[in-house]
mmCIF file of C-alpha atoms in Angstrom:
data_model
loop_
_atom_site.group_PDB
_atom_site.id
_atom_site.type_symbol
_atom_site.label_atom_id
_atom_site.label_comp_id
_atom_site.label_asym_id
_atom_site.label_seq_id
_atom_site.Cartn_x
_atom_site.Cartn_y
_atom_site.Cartn_z
ATOM 1 C CA MET P 1 42.183 141.051 98.659
ATOM 2 C CA THR P 2 42.373 139.423 95.230
ATOM 3 C CA ARG P 3 46.138 139.855 95.182
ATOM 4 C CA PHE P 4 46.419 138.439 98.703
ATOM 5 C CA ARG P 5 44.385 135.376 97.754
ATOM 6 C CA LEU P 6 46.545 134.866 94.676
ATOM 7 C CA LEU P 7 49.738 134.964 96.737
ATOM 8 C CA LEU P 8 48.221 132.626 99.302
ATOM 9 C CA SER P 9 47.276 130.150 96.590
ATOM 10 C CA VAL P 10 50.805 130.233 95.158
ATOM 11 C CA CYS P 11 52.310 129.637 98.605
ATOM 12 C CA LEU P 12 49.997 126.692 99.286
ATOM 13 C CA LEU P 13 50.862 125.213 95.909
ATOM 14 C CA LEU P 14 54.585 125.508 96.626
ATOM 15 C CA LEU P 15 54.142 123.855 100.020
ATOM 16 C CA THR P 16 52.413 120.976 98.275
ATOM 17 C CA ILE P 17 55.031 120.577 95.529
ATOM 18 C CA LEU P 18 58.341 121.238 97.293
ATOM 19 C CA PRO P 19 58.439 118.263 99.707
ATOM 20 C CA ALA P 20 57.827 115.820 96.866
ATOM 21 C CA ALA P 21 60.470 117.459 94.686
ATOM 22 C CA ALA P 22 63.044 117.691 97.461
ATOM 23 C CA GLN P 23 62.619 114.143 98.760
ATOM 24 C CA THR P 24 63.459 112.038 95.732
ATOM 25 C CA LEU P 25 63.950 108.781 97.636
ATOM 26 C CA THR P 26 63.987 107.404 101.168
ATOM 27 C CA VAL P 27 66.741 104.844 101.761
ATOM 28 C CA GLY P 28 67.111 102.557 104.777
ATOM 29 C CA ALA P 29 70.372 101.041 105.991
ATOM 30 C CA ILE P 30 71.126 98.677 108.858
ATOM 31 C CA TYR P 31 74.566 98.105 110.405
ATOM 32 C CA VAL P 32 75.549 95.049 112.424
ATOM 33 C CA GLY P 33 77.794 97.181 114.631
ATOM 34 C CA THR P 34 78.568 100.801 115.438
ATOM 35 C CA ALA P 35 78.697 102.951 112.313
ATOM 36 C CA ASN P 36 81.922 104.666 113.384
ATOM 37 C CA ASP P 37 83.949 101.518 114.086
ATOM 38 C CA TYR P 38 86.853 102.523 111.783
ATOM 39 C CA GLY P 39 86.127 99.294 109.906
ATOM 40 C CA TYR P 40 83.428 97.484 107.967
ATOM 41 C CA ASN P 41 80.489 99.493 109.287
ATOM 42 C CA ARG P 42 82.366 102.778 108.853
ATOM 43 C CA ALA P 43 83.048 101.918 105.205
ATOM 44 C CA MET P 44 79.334 101.278 104.694
ATOM 45 C CA LYS P 45 78.444 104.527 106.452
ATOM 46 C CA ASP P 46 80.878 106.525 104.316
ATOM 47 C CA GLY P 47 79.433 105.003 101.144
ATOM 48 C CA LEU P 48 75.898 105.866 102.167
ATOM 49 C CA GLU P 49 76.878 109.421 103.056
ATOM 50 C CA ALA P 50 78.501 109.790 99.618
ATOM 51 C CA MET P 51 75.237 108.573 98.056
ATOM 52 C CA LYS P 52 73.240 111.056 100.118
ATOM 53 C CA ALA P 53 75.517 113.925 99.113
ATOM 54 C CA ALA P 54 75.267 112.992 95.435
ATOM 55 C CA ILE P 55 71.451 112.891 95.278
ATOM 56 C CA PRO P 56 69.684 116.096 96.386
ATOM 57 C CA GLY P 57 66.711 115.478 98.640
ATOM 58 C CA LEU P 58 67.538 111.862 99.433
ATOM 59 C CA LYS P 59 66.465 110.851 102.952
ATOM 60 C CA LEU P 60 68.569 108.279 104.805
ATOM 61 C CA LEU P 61 67.191 106.143 107.646
ATOM 62 C CA GLU P 62 69.857 104.267 109.640
ATOM 63 C CA ALA P 63 70.004 101.765 112.476
ATOM 64 C CA GLU P 64 73.191 100.626 114.232
ATOM 65 C CA ASN P 65 73.934 97.429 116.167
ATOM 66 C CA VAL P 66 71.199 95.444 114.417
ATOM 67 C CA PRO P 67 71.738 91.748 115.232
ATOM 68 C CA GLU P 68 71.643 89.001 112.615
ATOM 69 C CA SER P 69 68.289 87.743 113.886
ATOM 70 C CA ALA P 70 64.558 88.387 113.583
ATOM 71 C CA GLU P 71 65.305 91.863 114.935
ATOM 72 C CA ALA P 72 66.819 92.761 111.548
ATOM 73 C CA GLU P 73 63.512 92.096 109.804
ATOM 74 C CA ARG P 74 61.627 94.158 112.375
ATOM 75 C CA VAL P 75 63.966 97.130 111.959
ATOM 76 C CA MET P 76 63.837 97.045 108.150
ATOM 77 C CA GLU P 77 60.037 96.710 108.218
ATOM 78 C CA GLY P 78 59.918 99.846 110.344
ATOM 79 C CA MET P 79 61.977 101.697 107.721
ATOM 80 C CA ILE P 80 59.602 100.553 104.988
ATOM 81 C CA GLN P 81 56.674 101.868 107.012
ATOM 82 C CA GLN P 82 58.490 105.218 107.119
ATOM 83 C CA GLY P 83 58.600 105.284 103.322
ATOM 84 C CA ALA P 84 61.901 103.564 102.470
ATOM 85 C CA LYS P 85 61.901 102.258 98.901
ATOM 86 C CA LEU P 86 65.524 101.074 98.942
ATOM 87 C CA ILE P 87 67.158 99.105 101.754
ATOM 88 C CA PHE P 88 70.861 98.334 102.198
ATOM 89 C CA ALA P 89 71.297 95.299 104.446
ATOM 90 C CA THR P 90 74.997 95.550 105.127
ATOM 91 C CA SER P 91 75.867 92.411 107.105
ATOM 92 C CA PHE P 92 76.092 88.855 105.763
ATOM 93 C CA GLY P 93 73.688 87.532 108.397
ATOM 94 C CA HIS P 94 70.998 90.058 107.432
ATOM 95 C CA GLN P 95 70.420 88.336 104.084
ATOM 96 C CA GLN P 96 67.481 86.050 104.877
ATOM 97 C CA ALA P 97 65.542 88.752 106.724
ATOM 98 C CA ALA P 98 66.021 91.160 103.821
ATOM 99 C CA PHE P 99 65.049 88.515 101.265
ATOM 100 C CA ASP P 100 61.862 87.666 103.164
ATOM 101 C CA LEU P 101 60.909 91.343 103.199
ATOM 102 C CA ALA P 102 61.658 91.649 99.476
ATOM 103 C CA LYS P 103 59.041 88.960 98.808
ATOM 104 C CA LYS P 104 56.574 90.727 101.104
ATOM 105 C CA HIS P 105 57.193 94.184 99.569
ATOM 106 C CA PRO P 106 57.750 93.824 95.796
ATOM 107 C CA ASP P 107 57.718 97.621 95.422
ATOM 108 C CA VAL P 108 60.739 98.012 97.739
ATOM 109 C CA PHE P 109 64.262 97.329 96.468
ATOM 110 C CA PHE P 110 67.040 95.655 98.431
ATOM 111 C CA GLU P 111 70.832 95.437 98.171
ATOM 112 C CA HIS P 112 72.581 92.960 100.434
ATOM 113 C CA ALA P 113 76.313 92.944 101.133
ATOM 114 C CA GLY P 114 78.123 89.703 100.396
ATOM 115 C CA GLY P 115 75.252 87.342 99.739
ATOM 116 C CA TRP P 116 74.023 85.304 96.807
ATOM 117 C CA MET P 117 70.211 85.531 96.773
ATOM 118 C CA GLN P 118 68.467 87.135 93.788
ATOM 119 C CA ALA P 119 64.967 88.394 93.013
ATOM 120 C CA ALA P 120 63.445 91.062 90.788
ATOM 121 C CA ASN P 121 63.838 93.577 93.637
ATOM 122 C CA PHE P 122 66.851 92.013 95.386
ATOM 123 C CA GLY P 123 70.528 92.247 94.430
ATOM 124 C CA ASN P 124 73.828 91.875 96.244
ATOM 125 C CA PHE P 125 77.273 93.393 96.145
ATOM 126 C CA PHE P 126 80.723 93.167 97.669
ATOM 127 C CA GLY P 127 84.349 93.983 97.039
ATOM 128 C CA ALA P 128 86.580 91.390 95.381
ATOM 129 C CA THR P 129 89.190 91.602 98.125
ATOM 130 C CA GLN P 130 91.478 88.622 97.590
ATOM 131 C CA ALA P 131 93.755 89.857 94.799
ATOM 132 C CA ALA P 132 93.767 93.313 96.415
ATOM 133 C CA TRP P 133 95.656 91.829 99.370
ATOM 134 C CA TYR P 134 98.645 91.066 97.109
ATOM 135 C CA PRO P 135 100.054 94.637 97.196
ATOM 136 C CA MET P 136 99.488 94.699 100.966
ATOM 137 C CA GLY P 137 101.814 91.721 101.142
ATOM 138 C CA VAL P 138 104.381 93.587 99.067
ATOM 139 C CA ALA P 139 104.342 96.410 101.625
ATOM 140 C CA ALA P 140 104.728 93.987 104.543
ATOM 141 C CA GLY P 141 107.433 91.941 102.839
ATOM 142 C CA LYS P 142 109.567 95.004 102.233
ATOM 143 C CA MET P 143 109.076 96.573 105.668
ATOM 144 C CA THR P 144 109.611 93.558 107.930
ATOM 145 C CA LYS P 145 112.953 93.143 109.690
ATOM 146 C CA THR P 146 112.150 89.844 111.417
ATOM 147 C CA ASN P 147 110.639 88.185 108.315
ATOM 148 C CA LYS P 148 107.611 87.317 110.443
ATOM 149 C CA LEU P 149 104.222 88.768 109.581
ATOM 150 C CA GLY P 150 101.063 88.431 111.707
ATOM 151 C CA PHE P 151 97.493 88.053 110.486
ATOM 152 C CA VAL P 152 94.489 88.161 112.845
ATOM 153 C CA ALA P 153 91.571 86.360 111.176
ATOM 154 C CA GLY P 154 88.002 86.408 112.434
ATOM 155 C CA VAL P 155 86.339 83.376 110.861
ATOM 156 C CA PRO P 156 88.414 81.123 108.564
ATOM 157 C CA ILE P 157 85.970 80.924 105.657
ATOM 158 C CA GLY P 158 87.374 80.473 102.154
ATOM 159 C CA PHE P 159 87.301 84.171 101.330
ATOM 160 C CA VAL P 160 89.351 85.043 104.420
ATOM 161 C CA ILE P 161 91.858 82.295 103.656
ATOM 162 C CA GLY P 162 92.108 83.732 100.139
ATOM 163 C CA ASN P 163 92.959 87.135 101.611
ATOM 164 C CA ILE P 164 95.698 85.560 103.729
ATOM 165 C CA ASN P 165 97.077 83.630 100.760
ATOM 166 C CA ALA P 166 97.259 86.684 98.501
ATOM 167 C CA PHE P 167 98.939 88.614 101.311
ATOM 168 C CA ALA P 168 101.554 85.858 101.663
ATOM 169 C CA LEU P 169 102.104 85.609 97.901
ATOM 170 C CA GLY P 170 102.659 89.366 97.673
ATOM 171 C CA ALA P 171 105.073 89.355 100.609
ATOM 172 C CA ARG P 172 107.108 86.444 99.261
ATOM 173 C CA SER P 173 107.256 88.016 95.792
ATOM 174 C CA VAL P 174 109.621 90.637 97.250
ATOM 175 C CA ASN P 175 111.002 88.691 100.223
ATOM 176 C CA PRO P 176 111.067 84.881 99.842
ATOM 177 C CA ALA P 177 112.212 84.451 103.457
ATOM 178 C CA VAL P 178 108.937 85.813 104.867
ATOM 179 C CA GLU P 179 106.518 83.669 106.849
ATOM 180 C CA VAL P 180 102.943 84.569 107.780
ATOM 181 C CA ARG P 181 101.571 83.484 111.141
ATOM 182 C CA VAL P 182 97.787 83.407 111.557
ATOM 183 C CA VAL P 183 95.692 83.548 114.727
ATOM 184 C CA VAL P 184 91.954 82.886 114.351
ATOM 185 C CA THR P 185 89.596 84.520 116.869
ATOM 186 C CA GLY P 186 86.450 82.649 115.825
ATOM 187 C CA GLY P 187 84.295 85.767 115.480
ATOM 188 C CA TRP P 188 84.065 88.986 113.500
ATOM 189 C CA SER P 189 83.940 91.335 116.459
ATOM 190 C CA ASP P 190 85.591 90.258 119.709
ATOM 191 C CA LYS P 191 87.939 92.938 121.001
ATOM 192 C CA THR P 192 89.330 90.784 123.816
ATOM 193 C CA LYS P 193 90.306 87.935 121.493
ATOM 194 C CA GLU P 194 91.589 90.336 118.841
ATOM 195 C CA ALA P 195 93.885 92.017 121.373
ATOM 196 C CA ALA P 196 95.126 88.646 122.617
ATOM 197 C CA ALA P 197 95.751 87.470 119.056
ATOM 198 C CA ALA P 198 97.674 90.603 118.091
ATOM 199 C CA ASN P 199 99.799 90.420 121.232
ATOM 200 C CA ALA P 200 100.508 86.724 120.647
ATOM 201 C CA LEU P 201 101.716 87.439 117.123
ATOM 202 C CA VAL P 202 104.024 90.222 118.296
ATOM 203 C CA ASP P 203 105.318 87.911 121.042
ATOM 204 C CA GLN P 204 106.165 85.392 118.305
ATOM 205 C CA GLY P 205 108.274 87.991 116.519
ATOM 206 C CA ALA P 206 105.852 89.498 114.018
ATOM 207 C CA ASP P 207 106.823 93.089 113.294
ATOM 208 C CA VAL P 208 104.036 93.747 110.767
ATOM 209 C CA VAL P 209 100.477 92.887 111.817
ATOM 210 C CA THR P 210 97.252 92.971 109.838
ATOM 211 C CA MET P 211 93.750 91.543 110.108
ATOM 212 C CA HIS P 212 90.398 90.541 108.679
ATOM 213 C CA VAL P 213 87.816 91.331 111.344
ATOM 214 C CA ASP P 214 84.912 93.800 111.301
ATOM 215 C CA SER P 215 86.880 96.594 112.944
ATOM 216 C CA PRO P 216 90.668 96.876 112.661
ATOM 217 C CA ALA P 217 90.762 99.267 115.623
ATOM 218 C CA THR P 218 91.868 96.845 118.345
ATOM 219 C CA VAL P 219 94.605 95.182 116.295
ATOM 220 C CA LEU P 220 95.924 98.537 115.069
ATOM 221 C CA GLN P 221 96.020 99.948 118.576
ATOM 222 C CA VAL P 222 97.814 96.886 119.948
ATOM 223 C CA ALA P 223 100.382 97.057 117.160
ATOM 224 C CA GLU P 224 100.916 100.759 117.798
ATOM 225 C CA SER P 225 101.362 100.203 121.527
ATOM 226 C CA ARG P 226 103.843 97.398 120.893
ATOM 227 C CA GLY P 227 105.893 99.457 118.459
ATOM 228 C CA VAL P 228 105.320 97.309 115.351
ATOM 229 C CA TYR P 229 103.997 98.141 111.905
ATOM 230 C CA SER P 230 100.375 97.640 110.882
ATOM 231 C CA ILE P 231 98.287 97.326 107.734
ATOM 232 C CA GLY P 232 94.588 98.139 107.872
ATOM 233 C CA PHE P 233 91.458 96.713 106.311
ATOM 234 C CA GLN P 234 87.823 97.686 105.707
ATOM 235 C CA SER P 235 87.997 101.491 106.162
ATOM 236 C CA ILE P 236 90.715 103.842 104.978
ATOM 237 C CA GLU P 237 89.938 106.074 107.959
ATOM 238 C CA ALA P 238 91.540 103.482 110.262
ATOM 239 C CA ARG P 239 94.947 105.027 109.548
ATOM 240 C CA SER P 240 94.271 107.672 112.201
ATOM 241 C CA LEU P 241 94.548 104.975 114.902
ATOM 242 C CA ALA P 242 98.205 104.181 114.205
ATOM 243 C CA PRO P 243 100.071 107.391 113.330
ATOM 244 C CA LYS P 244 103.525 105.852 113.857
ATOM 245 C CA GLY P 245 103.199 102.253 112.703
ATOM 246 C CA TRP P 246 100.674 102.550 109.875
ATOM 247 C CA LEU P 247 102.044 101.325 106.532
ATOM 248 C CA THR P 248 98.968 101.276 104.283
ATOM 249 C CA GLY P 249 95.693 99.371 104.001
ATOM 250 C CA LEU P 250 92.641 98.472 101.990
ATOM 251 C CA GLY P 251 89.341 100.315 102.236
ATOM 252 C CA PHE P 252 85.970 99.697 100.658
ATOM 253 C CA THR P 253 84.632 102.502 98.472
ATOM 254 C CA TRP P 254 80.904 101.801 98.207
ATOM 255 C CA GLY P 255 79.760 105.332 97.342
ATOM 256 C CA PRO P 256 79.615 105.095 93.526
ATOM 257 C CA PHE P 257 77.746 101.764 93.592
ATOM 258 C CA MET P 258 75.269 102.953 96.209
ATOM 259 C CA THR P 259 74.675 106.181 94.303
ATOM 260 C CA ALA P 260 74.107 104.351 91.014
ATOM 261 C CA THR P 261 71.719 101.942 92.748
ATOM 262 C CA ALA P 262 69.670 104.746 94.290
ATOM 263 C CA LYS P 263 69.482 106.548 90.954
ATOM 264 C CA SER P 264 68.271 103.349 89.266
ATOM 265 C CA VAL P 265 65.446 103.061 91.805
ATOM 266 C CA ILE P 266 64.467 106.683 91.216
ATOM 267 C CA ALA P 267 64.529 106.125 87.453
ATOM 268 C CA GLY P 268 62.607 102.850 87.661
ATOM 269 C CA SER P 269 65.476 100.943 86.047
ATOM 270 C CA PHE P 270 66.723 98.802 88.963
ATOM 271 C CA LYS P 271 68.143 95.471 87.795
ATOM 272 C CA PRO P 272 69.212 92.805 90.316
ATOM 273 C CA ALA P 273 72.769 91.534 89.970
ATOM 274 C CA MET P 274 75.611 89.959 91.885
ATOM 275 C CA VAL P 275 78.225 92.706 91.773
ATOM 276 C CA ARG P 276 81.812 91.932 92.789
ATOM 277 C CA GLU P 277 84.425 94.572 91.990
ATOM 278 C CA GLY P 278 88.004 95.040 93.134
ATOM 279 C CA LEU P 279 90.756 97.638 93.148
ATOM 280 C CA GLY P 280 89.902 100.821 91.317
ATOM 281 C CA SER P 281 86.187 100.320 91.843
ATOM 282 C CA MET P 282 84.922 99.015 95.190
ATOM 283 C CA ILE P 283 88.333 98.874 96.878
ATOM 284 C CA ALA P 284 91.052 101.499 97.269
ATOM 285 C CA ILE P 285 94.595 101.516 98.604
ATOM 286 C CA ALA P 286 94.903 103.707 101.686
ATOM 287 C CA PRO P 287 97.512 106.476 101.937
ATOM 288 C CA PHE P 288 100.975 105.390 103.023
ATOM 289 C CA GLY P 289 102.275 106.012 106.491
ATOM 290 C CA SER P 290 105.329 108.178 107.080
ATOM 291 C CA ALA P 291 107.488 105.119 107.828
ATOM 292 C CA VAL P 292 107.211 103.778 104.265
ATOM 293 C CA PRO P 293 110.185 104.842 102.086
ATOM 294 C CA GLU P 294 109.651 105.973 98.514
ATOM 295 C CA PRO P 295 111.072 102.822 96.832
ATOM 296 C CA THR P 296 108.622 100.650 98.787
ATOM 297 C CA ARG P 297 105.742 102.961 97.952
ATOM 298 C CA ALA P 298 106.623 102.609 94.281
ATOM 299 C CA LEU P 299 106.665 98.798 94.538
ATOM 300 C CA VAL P 300 103.299 98.678 96.290
ATOM 301 C CA THR P 301 101.741 101.090 93.810
ATOM 302 C CA ALA P 302 103.090 99.051 90.898
ATOM 303 C CA ALA P 303 101.680 95.851 92.405
ATOM 304 C CA ALA P 304 98.297 97.509 92.911
ATOM 305 C CA ASP P 305 98.276 98.764 89.315
ATOM 306 C CA LYS P 306 99.150 95.271 88.143
ATOM 307 C CA VAL P 307 96.212 93.769 90.051
ATOM 308 C CA GLU P 308 93.851 96.497 88.894
ATOM 309 C CA LYS P 309 94.778 95.681 85.288
ATOM 310 C CA GLY P 310 93.878 92.028 85.759
ATOM 311 C CA TYR P 311 96.817 90.231 87.368
ATOM 312 C CA ASN P 312 95.633 87.144 89.245
ATOM 313 C CA PRO P 313 98.002 85.905 91.974
ATOM 314 C CA PHE P 314 96.092 82.609 92.096
ATOM 315 C CA THR P 315 97.574 81.321 88.854
ATOM 316 C CA GLY P 316 99.235 77.928 88.720
ATOM 317 C CA PRO P 317 101.308 76.125 89.394
ATOM 318 C CA LEU P 318 100.392 76.884 92.995
ATOM 319 C CA ALA P 319 100.836 74.512 95.923
ATOM 320 C CA ASP P 320 99.866 74.634 99.563
ATOM 321 C CA ASN P 321 102.289 74.845 102.469
ATOM 322 C CA THR P 322 102.771 71.062 102.451
ATOM 323 C CA GLY P 323 103.801 70.998 98.798
ATOM 324 C CA THR P 324 100.527 69.623 97.429
ATOM 325 C CA GLU P 325 99.572 71.292 94.162
ATOM 326 C CA HIS P 326 96.067 72.763 94.037
ATOM 327 C CA ILE P 327 96.186 74.984 90.962
ATOM 328 C CA LYS P 328 97.869 73.493 87.925
ATOM 329 C CA ALA P 329 100.111 75.331 85.473
ATOM 330 C CA GLY P 330 98.027 77.383 83.071
ATOM 331 C CA GLU P 331 95.009 77.432 85.392
ATOM 332 C CA SER P 332 93.710 80.299 87.510
ATOM 333 C CA TRP P 333 91.167 80.598 90.289
ATOM 334 C CA GLY P 334 88.707 83.397 89.589
ATOM 335 C CA GLY P 335 86.067 85.026 91.768
ATOM 336 C CA ASP P 336 83.870 81.940 91.641
ATOM 337 C CA LYS P 337 86.597 79.936 93.401
ATOM 338 C CA MET P 338 87.460 82.298 96.227
ATOM 339 C CA GLY P 339 85.123 80.568 98.645
ATOM 340 C CA ASN P 340 86.865 77.249 97.952
ATOM 341 C CA PHE P 341 90.113 77.971 99.773
ATOM 342 C CA ASP P 342 90.687 75.490 102.570
ATOM 343 C CA TRP P 343 94.470 75.520 102.279
ATOM 344 C CA TYR P 344 97.315 77.941 102.879
ATOM 345 C CA VAL P 345 100.014 78.720 100.329
ATOM 346 C CA ALA P 346 103.706 78.208 101.055
ATOM 347 C CA GLY P 347 104.961 80.618 103.685
ATOM 348 C CA VAL P 348 101.815 80.552 105.807
ATOM 349 C CA ILE P 349 102.293 78.620 109.040
ATOM 350 C CA GLY P 350 99.652 76.099 110.122
ATOM 351 C CA LYS P 351 96.520 74.456 108.730
ATOM 352 C CA ALA P 352 93.677 76.429 107.220
ATOM 353 C CA LYS P 353 91.009 73.914 108.265
#
């Protein structure tokens, strides 16, 4: 009986200790769309799964299709009530709701994607995408036969215009005859308008099409059905949607940052910051498609290496598509200026604003 009681006591002690040891942290994450959208939300999901795999015992609470409204605060509050001590608010419009909750729950830590707000328990992060688009332009400039490239843009904010400009600069660095045509849909996720925009660009002669919208799926599928090349954005996994026309693409790689953030919360060393990192850190070049010949692959890789080592395509003298100079010789626009773009570089057709 004494031995039985001893074993029973040991078992009860283990049952008390093991859950606490196994569950090192509960993390909440909200997505504005479907997690498996082959785009922005998928990139966030993949980063969070990498974090979960890297930290034994971590518990992940997730909610998809969370609107940028009061509903976001309600969903995150529910995660906090379930024990979440770290919240990733992954859409730009979730910022205010997350910040309000950070003030209400000073013992819970928040990371918001793409914002600017700061507090002792609130930081934000995003990929520095603009310069990373330069090698994508190199790929498009070498692969086009019509010298017409198409770009489907969701909302023409400065950062999106910067992506388009870097894409055009990269394309014209290897093919000065190239022009970039842009169609704006007016939203981040409108499949009907995205399909119409992609078709319109192909109808205008574009034989390489790319995009900046939440999910590249619709544009990639239209390009594939029309027999033109495509370049992806947001998630590297999007390449599976265009097996014939895929050239390459950009994908966010959030895993290392999310893992480091979770570990800092566990260690009690969380420090709020505005983190913006580019190629080689928060952004990666996707694998090449079979249509891309080796010489072009080498050029794109060299351009990507150049950007990763610090090359800034927004170095003057640089004028807009009307000839007006915006960046003087010897000057460069850094990350703090990317939101200021309201003009297109030479080779981009139309007005940015």
